[in-house]
Backbone as a printed PyTorch tensor [residue, N CA C, xyz], in Angstrom:
tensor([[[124.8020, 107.2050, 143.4270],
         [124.1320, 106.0460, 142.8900],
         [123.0990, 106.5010, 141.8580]],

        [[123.3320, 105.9610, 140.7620],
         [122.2280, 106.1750, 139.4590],
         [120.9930, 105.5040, 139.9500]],

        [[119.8260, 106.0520, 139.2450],
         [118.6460, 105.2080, 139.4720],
         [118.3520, 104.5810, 137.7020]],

        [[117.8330, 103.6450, 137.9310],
         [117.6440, 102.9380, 136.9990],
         [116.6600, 103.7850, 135.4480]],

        [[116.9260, 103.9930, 134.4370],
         [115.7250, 103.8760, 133.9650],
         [114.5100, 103.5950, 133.6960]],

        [[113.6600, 103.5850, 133.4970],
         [111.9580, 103.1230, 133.7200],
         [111.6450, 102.8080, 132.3120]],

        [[111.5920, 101.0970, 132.4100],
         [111.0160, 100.7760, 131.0020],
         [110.1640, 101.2340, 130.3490]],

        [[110.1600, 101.7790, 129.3620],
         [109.1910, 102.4930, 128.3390],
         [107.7020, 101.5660, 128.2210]],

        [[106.7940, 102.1400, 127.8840],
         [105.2380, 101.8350, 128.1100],
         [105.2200, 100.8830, 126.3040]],

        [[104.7800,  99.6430, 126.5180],
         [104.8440,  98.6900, 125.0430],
         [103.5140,  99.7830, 123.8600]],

        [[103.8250,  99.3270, 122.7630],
         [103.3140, 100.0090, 121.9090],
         [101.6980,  99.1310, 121.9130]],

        [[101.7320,  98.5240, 121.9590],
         [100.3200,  97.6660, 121.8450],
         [100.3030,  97.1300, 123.5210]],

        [[ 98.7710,  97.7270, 123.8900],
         [ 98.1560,  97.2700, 124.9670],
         [ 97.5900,  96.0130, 124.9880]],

        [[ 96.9520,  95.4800, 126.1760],
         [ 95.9130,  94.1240, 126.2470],
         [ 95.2500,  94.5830, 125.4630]],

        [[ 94.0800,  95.4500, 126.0390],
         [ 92.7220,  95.9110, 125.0610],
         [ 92.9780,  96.2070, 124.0180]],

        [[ 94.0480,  96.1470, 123.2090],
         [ 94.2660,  96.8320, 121.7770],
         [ 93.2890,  95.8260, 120.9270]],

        [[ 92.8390,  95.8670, 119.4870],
         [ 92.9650,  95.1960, 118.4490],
         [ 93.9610,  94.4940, 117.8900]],

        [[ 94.0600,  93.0120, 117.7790],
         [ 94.9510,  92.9240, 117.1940],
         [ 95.4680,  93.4710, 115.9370]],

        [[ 96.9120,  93.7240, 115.4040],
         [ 97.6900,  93.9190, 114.0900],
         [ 97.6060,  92.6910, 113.2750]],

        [[ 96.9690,  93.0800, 112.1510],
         [ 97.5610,  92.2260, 111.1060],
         [ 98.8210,  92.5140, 110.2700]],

        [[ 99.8220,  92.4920, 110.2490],
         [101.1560,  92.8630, 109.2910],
         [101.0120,  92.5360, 107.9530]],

        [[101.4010,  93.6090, 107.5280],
         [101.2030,  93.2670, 106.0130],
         [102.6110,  93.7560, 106.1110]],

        [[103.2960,  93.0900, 105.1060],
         [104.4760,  93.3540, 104.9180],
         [105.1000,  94.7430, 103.6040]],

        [[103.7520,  95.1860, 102.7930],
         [103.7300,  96.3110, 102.2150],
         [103.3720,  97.0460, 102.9190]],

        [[103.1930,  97.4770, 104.1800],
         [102.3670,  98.3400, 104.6340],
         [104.0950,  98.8870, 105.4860]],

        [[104.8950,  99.6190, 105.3050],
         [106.1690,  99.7870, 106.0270],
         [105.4770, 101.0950, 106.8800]],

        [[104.7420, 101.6280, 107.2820],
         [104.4040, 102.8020, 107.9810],
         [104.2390, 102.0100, 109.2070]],

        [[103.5720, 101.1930, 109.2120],
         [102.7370, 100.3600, 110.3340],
         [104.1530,  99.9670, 110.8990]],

        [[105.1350,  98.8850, 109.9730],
         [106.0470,  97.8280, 110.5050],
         [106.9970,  99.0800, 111.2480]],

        [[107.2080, 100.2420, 110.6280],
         [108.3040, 100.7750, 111.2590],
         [107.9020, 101.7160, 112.5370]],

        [[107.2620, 101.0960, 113.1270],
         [106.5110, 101.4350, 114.5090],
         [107.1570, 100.4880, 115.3070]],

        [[107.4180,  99.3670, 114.6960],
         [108.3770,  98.1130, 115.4340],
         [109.5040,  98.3030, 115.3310]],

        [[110.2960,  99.0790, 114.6450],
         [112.0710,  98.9980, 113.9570],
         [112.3190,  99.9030, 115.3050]],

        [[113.6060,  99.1930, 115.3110],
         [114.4800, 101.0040, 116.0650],
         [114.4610, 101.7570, 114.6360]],

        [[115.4490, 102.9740, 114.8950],
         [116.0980, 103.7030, 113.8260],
         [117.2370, 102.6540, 113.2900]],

        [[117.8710, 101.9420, 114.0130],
         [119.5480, 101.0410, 113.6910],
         [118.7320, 100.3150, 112.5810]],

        [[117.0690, 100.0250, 112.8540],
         [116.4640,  98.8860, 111.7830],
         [116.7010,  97.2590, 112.5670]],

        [[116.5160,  97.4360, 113.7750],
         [116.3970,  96.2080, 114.8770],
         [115.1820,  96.1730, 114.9260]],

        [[114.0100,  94.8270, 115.2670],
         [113.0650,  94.6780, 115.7870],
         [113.0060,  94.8500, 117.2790]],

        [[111.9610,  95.4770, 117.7940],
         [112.3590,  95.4440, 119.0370],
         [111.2150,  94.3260, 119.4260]],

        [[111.4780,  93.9680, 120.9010],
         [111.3700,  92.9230, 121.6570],
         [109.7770,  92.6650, 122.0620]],

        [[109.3720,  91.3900, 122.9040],
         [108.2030,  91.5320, 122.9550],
         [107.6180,  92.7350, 123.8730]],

        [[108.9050,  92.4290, 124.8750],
         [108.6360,  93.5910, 126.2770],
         [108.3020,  94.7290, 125.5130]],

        [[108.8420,  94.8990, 124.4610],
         [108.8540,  96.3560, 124.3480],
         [107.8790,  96.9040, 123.5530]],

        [[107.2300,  95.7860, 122.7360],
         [105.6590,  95.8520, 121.5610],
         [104.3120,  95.6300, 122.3160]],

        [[104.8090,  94.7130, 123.4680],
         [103.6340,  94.3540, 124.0530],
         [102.5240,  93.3190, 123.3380]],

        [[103.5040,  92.3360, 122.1260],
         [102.6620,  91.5000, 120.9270],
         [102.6280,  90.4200, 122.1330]],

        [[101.7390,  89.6350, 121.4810],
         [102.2290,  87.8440, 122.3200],
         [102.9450,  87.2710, 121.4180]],

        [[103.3160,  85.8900, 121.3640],
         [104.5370,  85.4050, 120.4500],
         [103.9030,  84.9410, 119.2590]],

        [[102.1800,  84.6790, 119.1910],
         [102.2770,  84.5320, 117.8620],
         [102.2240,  85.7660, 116.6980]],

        [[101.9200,  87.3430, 117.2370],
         [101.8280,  88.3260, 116.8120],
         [103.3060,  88.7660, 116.7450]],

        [[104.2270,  88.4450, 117.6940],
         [105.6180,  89.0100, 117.2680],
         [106.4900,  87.8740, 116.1700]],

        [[105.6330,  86.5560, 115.8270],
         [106.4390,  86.0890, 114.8910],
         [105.9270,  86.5090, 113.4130]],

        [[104.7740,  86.6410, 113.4870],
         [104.0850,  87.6870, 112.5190],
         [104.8320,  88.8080, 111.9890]],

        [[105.2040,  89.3650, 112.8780],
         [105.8440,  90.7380, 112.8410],
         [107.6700,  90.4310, 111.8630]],

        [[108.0150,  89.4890, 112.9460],
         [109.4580,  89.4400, 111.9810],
         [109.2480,  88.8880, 110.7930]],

        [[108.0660,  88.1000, 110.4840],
         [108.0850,  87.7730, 109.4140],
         [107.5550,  88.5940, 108.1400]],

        [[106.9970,  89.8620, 108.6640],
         [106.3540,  90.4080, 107.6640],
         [107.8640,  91.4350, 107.8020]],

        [[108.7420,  92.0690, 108.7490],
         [109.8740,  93.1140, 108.8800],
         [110.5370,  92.0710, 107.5560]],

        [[111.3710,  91.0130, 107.7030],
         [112.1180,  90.5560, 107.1320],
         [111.6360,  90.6240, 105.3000]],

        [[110.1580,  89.9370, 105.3300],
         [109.5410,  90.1900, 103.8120],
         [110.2000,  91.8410, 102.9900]],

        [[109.5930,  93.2930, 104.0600],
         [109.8180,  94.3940, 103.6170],
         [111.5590,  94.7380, 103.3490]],

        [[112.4560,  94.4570, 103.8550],
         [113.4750,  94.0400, 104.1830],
         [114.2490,  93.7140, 102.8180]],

        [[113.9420,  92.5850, 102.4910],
         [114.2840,  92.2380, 100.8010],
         [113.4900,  92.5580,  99.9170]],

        [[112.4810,  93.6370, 100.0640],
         [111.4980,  94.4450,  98.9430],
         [112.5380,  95.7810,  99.0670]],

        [[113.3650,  96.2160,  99.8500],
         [113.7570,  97.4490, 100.5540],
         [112.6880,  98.4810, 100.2290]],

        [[111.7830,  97.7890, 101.0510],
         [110.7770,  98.9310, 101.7900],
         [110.9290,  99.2140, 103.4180]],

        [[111.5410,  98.1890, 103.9180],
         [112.3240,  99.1420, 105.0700],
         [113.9300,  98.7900, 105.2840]],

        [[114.9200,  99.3920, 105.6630],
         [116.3130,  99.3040, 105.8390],
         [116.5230,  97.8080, 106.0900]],

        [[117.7370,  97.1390, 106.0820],
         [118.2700,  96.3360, 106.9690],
         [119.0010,  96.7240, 108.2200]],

        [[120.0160,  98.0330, 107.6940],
         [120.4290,  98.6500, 109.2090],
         [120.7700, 100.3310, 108.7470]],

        [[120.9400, 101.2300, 109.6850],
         [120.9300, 102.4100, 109.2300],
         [122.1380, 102.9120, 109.3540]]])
């Protein structure tokens, strides 16, 4: 019997500061990308939903600047 993997620790804590996204800023956003160039999830950022709609909206902006991939 396999044991499960152990969900990875979210990139942003409670106590963090919030992120502001700038959508020129691709160093920051690609802290959110996989490598494939997927956003990953809230579970997995640890944003709340108005910071993760932030987020796709600033990924998608860089996206059609191709300052970051669409897929790799």
């Amino acid at each position: 019997m396999q044991r499960k993997p152990r969900p990875e620790k979210p990139i942003m804590s409670k106590g963090d500061a919030p992120i502001v996204f700038d959508y020129k800023d691709s160093a920051t956003l690609s802290r959110f990308v996989t490598e494939r160039g997927r956003i990953l999830p809230r579970a997995r950022t640890g944003l709340d939903a108005k910071g993760q709609r932030a987020l796709k909206i600033a990924v998608k902006r860089a996206r059609l600047l191709a300052l970051l991939p669409f897929a790799a």
